[in-house]
Coordinates of C-alpha atoms and ligand atoms in Angstrom, one line a residue:
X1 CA -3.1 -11.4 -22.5
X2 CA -4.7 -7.8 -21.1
X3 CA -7.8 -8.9 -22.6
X4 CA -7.7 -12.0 -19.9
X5 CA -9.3 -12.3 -16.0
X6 CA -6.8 -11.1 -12.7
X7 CA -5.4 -14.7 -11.9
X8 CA -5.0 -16.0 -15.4
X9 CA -3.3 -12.8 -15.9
X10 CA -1.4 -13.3 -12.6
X11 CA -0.1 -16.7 -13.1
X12 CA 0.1 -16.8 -17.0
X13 CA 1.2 -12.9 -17.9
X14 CA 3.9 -12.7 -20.2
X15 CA 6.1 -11.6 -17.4
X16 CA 5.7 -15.5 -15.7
X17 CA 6.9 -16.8 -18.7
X18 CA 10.4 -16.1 -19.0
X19 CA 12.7 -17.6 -16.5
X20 CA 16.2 -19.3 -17.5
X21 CA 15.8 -23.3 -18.2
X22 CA 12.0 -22.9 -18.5
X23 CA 11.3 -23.0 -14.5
X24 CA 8.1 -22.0 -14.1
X25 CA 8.8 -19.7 -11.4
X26 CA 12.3 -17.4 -11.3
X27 CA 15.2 -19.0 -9.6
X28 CA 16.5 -17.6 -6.5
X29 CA 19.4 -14.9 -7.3
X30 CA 20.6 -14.6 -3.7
X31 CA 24.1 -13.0 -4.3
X32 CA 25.7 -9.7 -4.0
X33 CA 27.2 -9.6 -7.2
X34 CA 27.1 -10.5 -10.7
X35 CA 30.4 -11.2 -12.3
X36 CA 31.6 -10.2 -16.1
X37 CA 34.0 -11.7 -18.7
X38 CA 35.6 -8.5 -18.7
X39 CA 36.1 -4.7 -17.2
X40 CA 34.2 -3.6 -20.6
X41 CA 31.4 -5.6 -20.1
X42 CA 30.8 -4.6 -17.1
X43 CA 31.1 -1.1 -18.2
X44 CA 28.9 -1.7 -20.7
X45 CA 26.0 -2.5 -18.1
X46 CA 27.0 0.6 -15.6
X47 CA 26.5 2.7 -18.5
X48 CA 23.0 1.3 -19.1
X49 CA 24.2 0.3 -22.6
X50 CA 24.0 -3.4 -22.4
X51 CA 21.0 -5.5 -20.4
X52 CA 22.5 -7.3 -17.1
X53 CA 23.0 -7.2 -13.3
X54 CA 26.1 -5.3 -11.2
X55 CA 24.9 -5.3 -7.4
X56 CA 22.0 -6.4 -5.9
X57 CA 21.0 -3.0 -4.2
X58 CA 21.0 -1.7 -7.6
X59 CA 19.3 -5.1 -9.4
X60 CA 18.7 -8.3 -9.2
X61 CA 16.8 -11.0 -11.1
X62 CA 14.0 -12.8 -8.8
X63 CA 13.7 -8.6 -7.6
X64 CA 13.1 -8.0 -11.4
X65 CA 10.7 -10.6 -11.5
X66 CA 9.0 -9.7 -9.2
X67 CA 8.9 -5.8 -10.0
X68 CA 7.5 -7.0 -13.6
X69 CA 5.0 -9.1 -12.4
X70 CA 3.4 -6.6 -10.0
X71 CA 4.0 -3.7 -12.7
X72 CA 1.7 -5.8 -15.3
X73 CA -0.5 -6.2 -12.7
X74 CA -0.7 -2.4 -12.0
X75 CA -0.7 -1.9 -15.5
X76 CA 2.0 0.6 -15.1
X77 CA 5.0 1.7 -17.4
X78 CA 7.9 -0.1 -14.6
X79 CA 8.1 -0.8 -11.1
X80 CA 11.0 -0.5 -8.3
X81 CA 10.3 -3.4 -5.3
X82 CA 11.7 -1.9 -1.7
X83 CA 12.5 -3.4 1.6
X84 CA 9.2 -2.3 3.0
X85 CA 6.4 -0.3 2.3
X86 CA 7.6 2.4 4.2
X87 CA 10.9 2.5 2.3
X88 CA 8.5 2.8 -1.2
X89 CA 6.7 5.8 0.2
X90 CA 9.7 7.8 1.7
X91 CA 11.9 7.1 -2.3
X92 CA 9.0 7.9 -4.3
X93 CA 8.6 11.1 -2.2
X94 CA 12.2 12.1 -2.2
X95 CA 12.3 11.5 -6.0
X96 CA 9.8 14.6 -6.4
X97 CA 10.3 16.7 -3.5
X98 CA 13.3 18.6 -2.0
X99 CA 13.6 21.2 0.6
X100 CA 10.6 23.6 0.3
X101 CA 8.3 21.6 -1.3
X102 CA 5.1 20.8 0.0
X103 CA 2.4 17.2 0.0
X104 CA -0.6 17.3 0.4
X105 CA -2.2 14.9 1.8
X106 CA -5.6 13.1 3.2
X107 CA -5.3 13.1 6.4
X108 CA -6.9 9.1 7.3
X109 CA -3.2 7.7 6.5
X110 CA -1.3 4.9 8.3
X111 CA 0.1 5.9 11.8
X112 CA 3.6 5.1 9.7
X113 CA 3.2 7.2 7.1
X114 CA 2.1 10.4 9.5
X115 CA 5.3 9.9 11.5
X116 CA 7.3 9.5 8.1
X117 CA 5.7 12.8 7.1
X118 CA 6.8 14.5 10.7
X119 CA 10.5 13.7 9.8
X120 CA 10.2 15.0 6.4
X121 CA 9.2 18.3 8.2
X122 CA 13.0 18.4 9.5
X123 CA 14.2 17.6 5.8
X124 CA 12.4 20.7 4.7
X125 CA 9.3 18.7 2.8
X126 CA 5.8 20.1 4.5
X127 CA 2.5 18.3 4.4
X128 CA -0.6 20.1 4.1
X129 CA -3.5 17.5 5.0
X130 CA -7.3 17.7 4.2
X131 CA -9.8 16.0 6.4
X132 CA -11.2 14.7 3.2
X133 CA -9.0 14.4 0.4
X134 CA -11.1 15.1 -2.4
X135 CA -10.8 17.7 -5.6
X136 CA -12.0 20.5 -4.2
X137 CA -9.1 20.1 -0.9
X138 CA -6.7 19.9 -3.9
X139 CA -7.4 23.3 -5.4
X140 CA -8.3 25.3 -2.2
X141 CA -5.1 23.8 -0.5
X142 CA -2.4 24.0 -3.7
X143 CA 0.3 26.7 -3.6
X144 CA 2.8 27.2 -6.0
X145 CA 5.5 24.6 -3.7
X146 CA 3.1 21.7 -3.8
X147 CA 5.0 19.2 -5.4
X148 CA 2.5 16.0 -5.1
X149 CA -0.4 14.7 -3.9
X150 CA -0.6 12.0 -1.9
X151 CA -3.5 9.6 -0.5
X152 CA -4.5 5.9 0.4
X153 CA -7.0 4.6 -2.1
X154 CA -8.7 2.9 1.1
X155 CA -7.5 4.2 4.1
X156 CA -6.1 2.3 6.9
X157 CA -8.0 2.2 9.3
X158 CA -10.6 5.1 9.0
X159 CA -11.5 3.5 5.3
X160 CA -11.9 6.6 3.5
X161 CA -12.1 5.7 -0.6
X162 CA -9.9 7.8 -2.7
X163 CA -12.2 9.5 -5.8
X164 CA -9.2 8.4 -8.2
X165 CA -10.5 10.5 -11.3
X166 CA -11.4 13.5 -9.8
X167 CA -8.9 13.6 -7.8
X168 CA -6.1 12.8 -10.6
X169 CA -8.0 15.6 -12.8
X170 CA -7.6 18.1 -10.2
X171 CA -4.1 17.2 -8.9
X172 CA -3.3 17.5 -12.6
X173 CA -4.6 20.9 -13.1
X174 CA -2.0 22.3 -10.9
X175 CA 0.7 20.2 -12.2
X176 CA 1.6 18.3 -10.0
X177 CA 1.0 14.2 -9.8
X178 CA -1.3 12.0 -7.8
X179 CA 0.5 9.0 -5.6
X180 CA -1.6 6.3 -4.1
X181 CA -1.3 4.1 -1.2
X182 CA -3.2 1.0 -2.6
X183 CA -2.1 -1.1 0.0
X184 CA -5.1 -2.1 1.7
X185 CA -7.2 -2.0 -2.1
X186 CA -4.7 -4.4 -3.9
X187 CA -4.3 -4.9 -7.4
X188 CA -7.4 -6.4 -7.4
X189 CA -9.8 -4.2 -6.4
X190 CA -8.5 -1.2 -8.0
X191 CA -5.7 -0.4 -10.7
X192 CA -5.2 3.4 -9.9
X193 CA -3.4 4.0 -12.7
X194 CA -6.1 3.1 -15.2
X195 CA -8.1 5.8 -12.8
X196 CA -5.6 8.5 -13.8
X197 CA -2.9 8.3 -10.7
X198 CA 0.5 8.5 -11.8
X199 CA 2.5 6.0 -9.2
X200 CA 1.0 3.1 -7.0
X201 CA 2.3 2.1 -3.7
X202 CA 2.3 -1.2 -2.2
X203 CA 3.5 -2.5 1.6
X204 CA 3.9 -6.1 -0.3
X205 CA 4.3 -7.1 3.3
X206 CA 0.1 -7.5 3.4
X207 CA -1.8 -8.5 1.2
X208 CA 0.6 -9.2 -1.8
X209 CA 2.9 -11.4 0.2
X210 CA -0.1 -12.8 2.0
X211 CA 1.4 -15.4 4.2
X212 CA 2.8 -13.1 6.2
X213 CA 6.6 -14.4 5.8
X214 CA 8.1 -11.2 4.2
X215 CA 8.7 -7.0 4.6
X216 CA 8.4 -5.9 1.3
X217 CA 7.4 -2.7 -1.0
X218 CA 6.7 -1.6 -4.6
X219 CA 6.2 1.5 -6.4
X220 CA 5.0 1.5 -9.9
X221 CA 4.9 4.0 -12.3
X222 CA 2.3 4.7 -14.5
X223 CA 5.0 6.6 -16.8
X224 CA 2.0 9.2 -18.3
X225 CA 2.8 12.7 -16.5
X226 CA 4.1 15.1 -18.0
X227 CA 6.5 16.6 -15.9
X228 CA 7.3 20.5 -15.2
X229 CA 11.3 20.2 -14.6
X230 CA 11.3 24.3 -13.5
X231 CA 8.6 23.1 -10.9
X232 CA 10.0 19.5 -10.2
X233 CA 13.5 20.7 -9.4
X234 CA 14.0 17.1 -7.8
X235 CA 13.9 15.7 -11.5
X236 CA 15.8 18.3 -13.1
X237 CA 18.8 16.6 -13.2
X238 CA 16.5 14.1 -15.1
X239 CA 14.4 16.1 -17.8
X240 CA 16.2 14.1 -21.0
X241 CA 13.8 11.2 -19.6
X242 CA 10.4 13.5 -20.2
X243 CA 7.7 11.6 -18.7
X244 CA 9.5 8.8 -17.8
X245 CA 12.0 10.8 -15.1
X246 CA 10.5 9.8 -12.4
X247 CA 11.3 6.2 -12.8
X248 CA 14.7 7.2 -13.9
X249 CA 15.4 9.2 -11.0
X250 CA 13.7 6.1 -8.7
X251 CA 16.1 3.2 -10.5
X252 CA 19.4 5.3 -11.5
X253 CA 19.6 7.8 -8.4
X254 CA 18.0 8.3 -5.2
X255 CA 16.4 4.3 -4.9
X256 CA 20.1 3.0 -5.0
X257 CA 21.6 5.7 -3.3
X258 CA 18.8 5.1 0.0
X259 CA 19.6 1.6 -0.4
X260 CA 15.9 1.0 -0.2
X261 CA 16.5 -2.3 -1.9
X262 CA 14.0 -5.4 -1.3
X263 CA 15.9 -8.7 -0.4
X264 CA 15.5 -11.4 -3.5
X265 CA 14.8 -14.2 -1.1
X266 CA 11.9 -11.8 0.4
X267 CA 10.9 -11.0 -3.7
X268 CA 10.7 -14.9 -3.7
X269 CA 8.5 -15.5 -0.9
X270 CA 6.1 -12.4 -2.1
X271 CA 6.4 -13.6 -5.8
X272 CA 5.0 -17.2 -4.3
X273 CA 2.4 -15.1 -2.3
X274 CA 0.8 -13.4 -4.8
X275 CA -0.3 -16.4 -6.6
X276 CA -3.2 -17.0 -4.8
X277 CA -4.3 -12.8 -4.5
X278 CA -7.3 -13.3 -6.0
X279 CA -8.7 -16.3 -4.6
X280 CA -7.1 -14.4 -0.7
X281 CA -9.1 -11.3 -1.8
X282 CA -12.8 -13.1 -3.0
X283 CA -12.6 -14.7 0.5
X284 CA -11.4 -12.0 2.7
X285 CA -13.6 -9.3 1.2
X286 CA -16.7 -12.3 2.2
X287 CA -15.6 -13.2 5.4
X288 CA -15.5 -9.6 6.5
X289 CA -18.7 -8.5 4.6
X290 CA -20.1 -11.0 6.5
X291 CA -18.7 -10.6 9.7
X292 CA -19.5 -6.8 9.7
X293 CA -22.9 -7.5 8.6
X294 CA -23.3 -9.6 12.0
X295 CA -21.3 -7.3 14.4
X296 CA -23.3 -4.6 13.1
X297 CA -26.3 -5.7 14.7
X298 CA -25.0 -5.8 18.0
X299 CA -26.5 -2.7 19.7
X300 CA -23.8 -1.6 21.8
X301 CA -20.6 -1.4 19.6
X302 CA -20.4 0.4 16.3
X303 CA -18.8 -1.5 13.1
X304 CA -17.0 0.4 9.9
X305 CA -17.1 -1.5 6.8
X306 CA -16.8 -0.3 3.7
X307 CA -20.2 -2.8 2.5
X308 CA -22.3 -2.0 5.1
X309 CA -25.1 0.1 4.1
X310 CA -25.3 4.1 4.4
X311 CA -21.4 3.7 5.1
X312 CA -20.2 7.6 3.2
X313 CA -17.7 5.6 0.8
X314 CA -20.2 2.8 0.1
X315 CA -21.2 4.7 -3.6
X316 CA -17.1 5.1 -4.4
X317 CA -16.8 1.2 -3.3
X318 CA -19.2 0.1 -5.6
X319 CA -18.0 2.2 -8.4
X320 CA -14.0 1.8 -7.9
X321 CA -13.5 -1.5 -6.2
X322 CA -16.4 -3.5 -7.6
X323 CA -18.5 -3.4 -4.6
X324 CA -15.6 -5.3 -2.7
X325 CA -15.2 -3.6 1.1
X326 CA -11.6 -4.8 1.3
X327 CA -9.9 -6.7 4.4
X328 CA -10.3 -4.0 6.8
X329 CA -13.2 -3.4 9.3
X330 CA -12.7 -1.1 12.7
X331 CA -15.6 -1.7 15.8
X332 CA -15.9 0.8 18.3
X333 CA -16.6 -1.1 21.7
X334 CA -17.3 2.2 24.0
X335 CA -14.0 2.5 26.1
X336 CA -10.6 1.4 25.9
X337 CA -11.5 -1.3 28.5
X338 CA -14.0 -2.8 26.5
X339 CA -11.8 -2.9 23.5
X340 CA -8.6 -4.6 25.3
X341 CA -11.3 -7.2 26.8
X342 CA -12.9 -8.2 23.6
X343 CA -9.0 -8.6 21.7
X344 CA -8.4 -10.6 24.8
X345 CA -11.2 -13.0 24.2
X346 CA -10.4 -13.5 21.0
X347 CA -9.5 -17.5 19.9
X348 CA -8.8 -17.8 16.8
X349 CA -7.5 -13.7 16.4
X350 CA -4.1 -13.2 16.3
X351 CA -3.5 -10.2 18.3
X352 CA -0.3 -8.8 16.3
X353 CA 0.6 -5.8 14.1
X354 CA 0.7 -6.5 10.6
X355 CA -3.1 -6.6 8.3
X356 CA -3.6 -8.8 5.0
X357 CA -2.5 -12.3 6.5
X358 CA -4.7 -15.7 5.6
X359 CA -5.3 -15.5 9.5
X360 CA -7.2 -13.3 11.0
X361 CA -5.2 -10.5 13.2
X362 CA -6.5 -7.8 15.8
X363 CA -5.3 -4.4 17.3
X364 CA -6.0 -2.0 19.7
X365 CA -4.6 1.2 17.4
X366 CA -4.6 4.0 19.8
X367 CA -1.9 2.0 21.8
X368 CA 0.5 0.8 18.9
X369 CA 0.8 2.3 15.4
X370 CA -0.6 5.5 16.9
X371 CA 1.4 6.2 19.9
X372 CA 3.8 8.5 18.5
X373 CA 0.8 10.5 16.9
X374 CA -0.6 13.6 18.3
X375 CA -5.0 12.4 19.6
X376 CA -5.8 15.0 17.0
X377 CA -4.3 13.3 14.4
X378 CA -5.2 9.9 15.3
X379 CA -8.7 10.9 15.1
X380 CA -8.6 12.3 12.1
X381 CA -7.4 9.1 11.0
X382 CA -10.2 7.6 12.3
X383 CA -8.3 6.1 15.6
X384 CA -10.4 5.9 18.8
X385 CA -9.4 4.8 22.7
X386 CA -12.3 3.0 21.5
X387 CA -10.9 1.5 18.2
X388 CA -10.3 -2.1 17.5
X389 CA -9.2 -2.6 13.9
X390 CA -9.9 -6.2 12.5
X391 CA -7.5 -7.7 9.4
X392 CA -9.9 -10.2 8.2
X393 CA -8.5 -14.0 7.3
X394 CA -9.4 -16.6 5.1
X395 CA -10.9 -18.4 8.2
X396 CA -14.4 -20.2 8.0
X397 CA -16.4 -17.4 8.3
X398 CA -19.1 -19.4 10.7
X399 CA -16.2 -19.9 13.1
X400 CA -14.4 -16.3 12.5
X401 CA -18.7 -14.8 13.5
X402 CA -18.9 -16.8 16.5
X403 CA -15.7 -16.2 18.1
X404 CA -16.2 -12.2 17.8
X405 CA -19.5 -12.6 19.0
X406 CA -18.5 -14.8 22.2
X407 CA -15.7 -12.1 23.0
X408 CA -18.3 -8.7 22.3
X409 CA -20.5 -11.5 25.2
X410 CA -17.7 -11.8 27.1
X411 CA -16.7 -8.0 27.6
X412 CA -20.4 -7.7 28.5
X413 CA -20.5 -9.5 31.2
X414 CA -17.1 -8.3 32.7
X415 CA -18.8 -4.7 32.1
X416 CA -21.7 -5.8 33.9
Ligands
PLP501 N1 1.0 1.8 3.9 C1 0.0 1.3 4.5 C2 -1.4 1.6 4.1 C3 0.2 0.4 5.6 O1 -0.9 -0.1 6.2 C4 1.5 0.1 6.0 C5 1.8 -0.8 7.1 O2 0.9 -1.2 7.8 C6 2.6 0.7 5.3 C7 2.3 1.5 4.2 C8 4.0 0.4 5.7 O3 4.4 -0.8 5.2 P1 5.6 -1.7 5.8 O4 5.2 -2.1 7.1 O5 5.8 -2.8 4.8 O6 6.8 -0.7 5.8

């Protein structure tokens, strides 16, 4: 079936195939529990020696459906689904790091993430970021605590491209693993793993879910490093598992213990969602090629899109995402002024904070995910007073030009 395209795979992998009474997709499992014939049974699937489901935070089917659906499309080893995106990054961290550890980190990462990594500070786990998270940052920035590297594959909102090879190759070098953020790239324009990264990260709240209807999160596992458990002391406790500890740690300890658990009805909804990622992803990655192509010759703001040419991760776009720029563009209207007025003349632009909806949504950054994010850091990130950052929709792309061209008009005029 591996040998097959992205949505025949998606809708006909052998995961998709398996549900009780043939249904096509897998029932709703929205219980608590899961009740036994007897105490010995039930033992039985504590002790991981017989197949089954005890407690929801723990397992559940539609979850498991959906975990295996998202893992074959990863092409990973397994895959744990979380209650948000946030709740996959902060497990898979706190799998592999413990007090005196050390990240490093690029430092164009979601507002989110930064502030995640600020608490972690107070927990004893440091980040070390580079202003470009390449190779060479890796080795000049290791020390003998760093425990992982961690990036987005395109970053949100600066839209830096992760160089998933090199970057595995050096990250490997000094033993430690590489996490990506693949959020904003989706399934299908990159499958990190096959690049050499060791776990993908997903907010299934964008574009996975797509509709907009559920929080959700995933990490998969690519179940390939080999792990150093006098290094990794997190996993110690978990070296019988040799290169798959990581996921063992993730299911049998610290994900259930968080209770970082996604909701099955919210599995469901994201499971429905992600039918149609591929056919989303041709026309969002279209609609925003072509409505960066347009903006971009307006002479007084300043567009970032991955597509656009001399843009410094256009060659990494081409060669990792298959010369697809993504969902994401960011214009820089001049002042904060300008920016409010152009989201405010929006029509059809939602102004709300989520990305990776069918409709199109806008936001001012600097004011919202950013606010609790030192100016320095924001602009490292690539967040401006200036900023306005664009989730392309599914919209007709005629209409989606003409209403950002009538608002950029519009905050002309006021200016004028
Ligand atoms: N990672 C990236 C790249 C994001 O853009 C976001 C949210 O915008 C998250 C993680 C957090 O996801 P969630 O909102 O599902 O917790």
């Amino acid at each position: 079936m591996n040998d097959c395209g992205f949505t025949t795979l998606l809708l006909h992998g052998k995961n998709s195939r398996s549900y009780p009474q043939g249904a096509i997709l897998p029932p709703i499992s929205q219980v608590t529990a899961f009740q036994y014939e007897s105490m010995e049974d039930l033992e039985r699937v504590f002790a991981h020696k017989s197949p089954g489901f005890a407690y929801t935070r723990i397992g559940n089917p539609t979850v498991s459906a959906f975990e295996n659906r998202i893992n074959e499309l990863e092409g990973g080893f397994g895959a744990v689904a979380t209650g948000s995106g946030m709740a996959a990054i902060v497990t898979a961290i706190l799998a592999v790091c413990e007090s005196g550890d050390e990240i490093i980190a690029g430092a164009g990462l979601y507002g989110g993430t930064i502030d995640l990594f600020h608490d972690l500070e107070k927990l004893g786990i440091h980040t070390v970021y580079a202003d470009r998270l390449d190779a060479d940052a890796v080795r000049s920035l290791a020390t003998d605590k760093t425990r992982l590297v961690f990036g987005e594959l395109i970053s949100n909102p600066s839209l830096a491209v992760l160089d998933v090879p090199a970057l595995a190759k050096a990250a490997h070098e000094q033993g430690v693993p590489l996490f990506v953020d693949s959020t904003t790239a989706t399934p299908y324009l990159a499958r990190p793993l096959s690049l050499g990264a060791d776990a993908v990260i997903h907010s299934t709240s964008k574009y996975i879910n797509g509709g907009g209807n559920s929080v959700g999160g995933i990490i998969v596992s690519g179940g390939s490093f080999s792990w150093d458990f006098d290094r990794h002391q997190a996993l110690s406790g978990f070296r019988q598992y040799g290169k798959l500890a990581f996921l063992a740690r993730l299911r049998a300890d610290i994900f259930a213990n968080l209770g970082t658990c996604q909701s099955p009805m919210n599995a469901y909804l994201t499971y429905i969602g992600a039918d149609t990622l591929g056919l989303r992803m041709d026309r969002i990655c279209s609609n925003a090629d072509a409505l960066a192509r347009r903006l971009a010759e307006e002479p007084d703001i300043t567009v970032n899109y991955l597509t656009l040419p001399g843009h410094p991760y256009h060659e990494y776009a081409e060669r990792e995402l298959g010369g697809l720029g993504g969902g994401i563009l960011t214009l820089r209207a001049g002042s904060r002024e300008r920016a409010f007025r152009i989201i405010n003349s929006l029509k059809y632009a939602r102004i709300a904070s989520n990305l990776g909806d069918l409709r199109t949504l806008v936001i001012h950054p600097a004011s919202t995910l950013y606010v609790r994010t030192s100016k320095a850091e924001a602009e490292k990130a690539g967040v401006f007073e200036d900023t306005i950052r664009i989730s392309v929709g599914i919209e007709d792309p005629e209409d989606l030009i003409q209403d950002f061209l009538q608002a950029v008009a519009v905050s002309r005029e006021e200016r004028a």
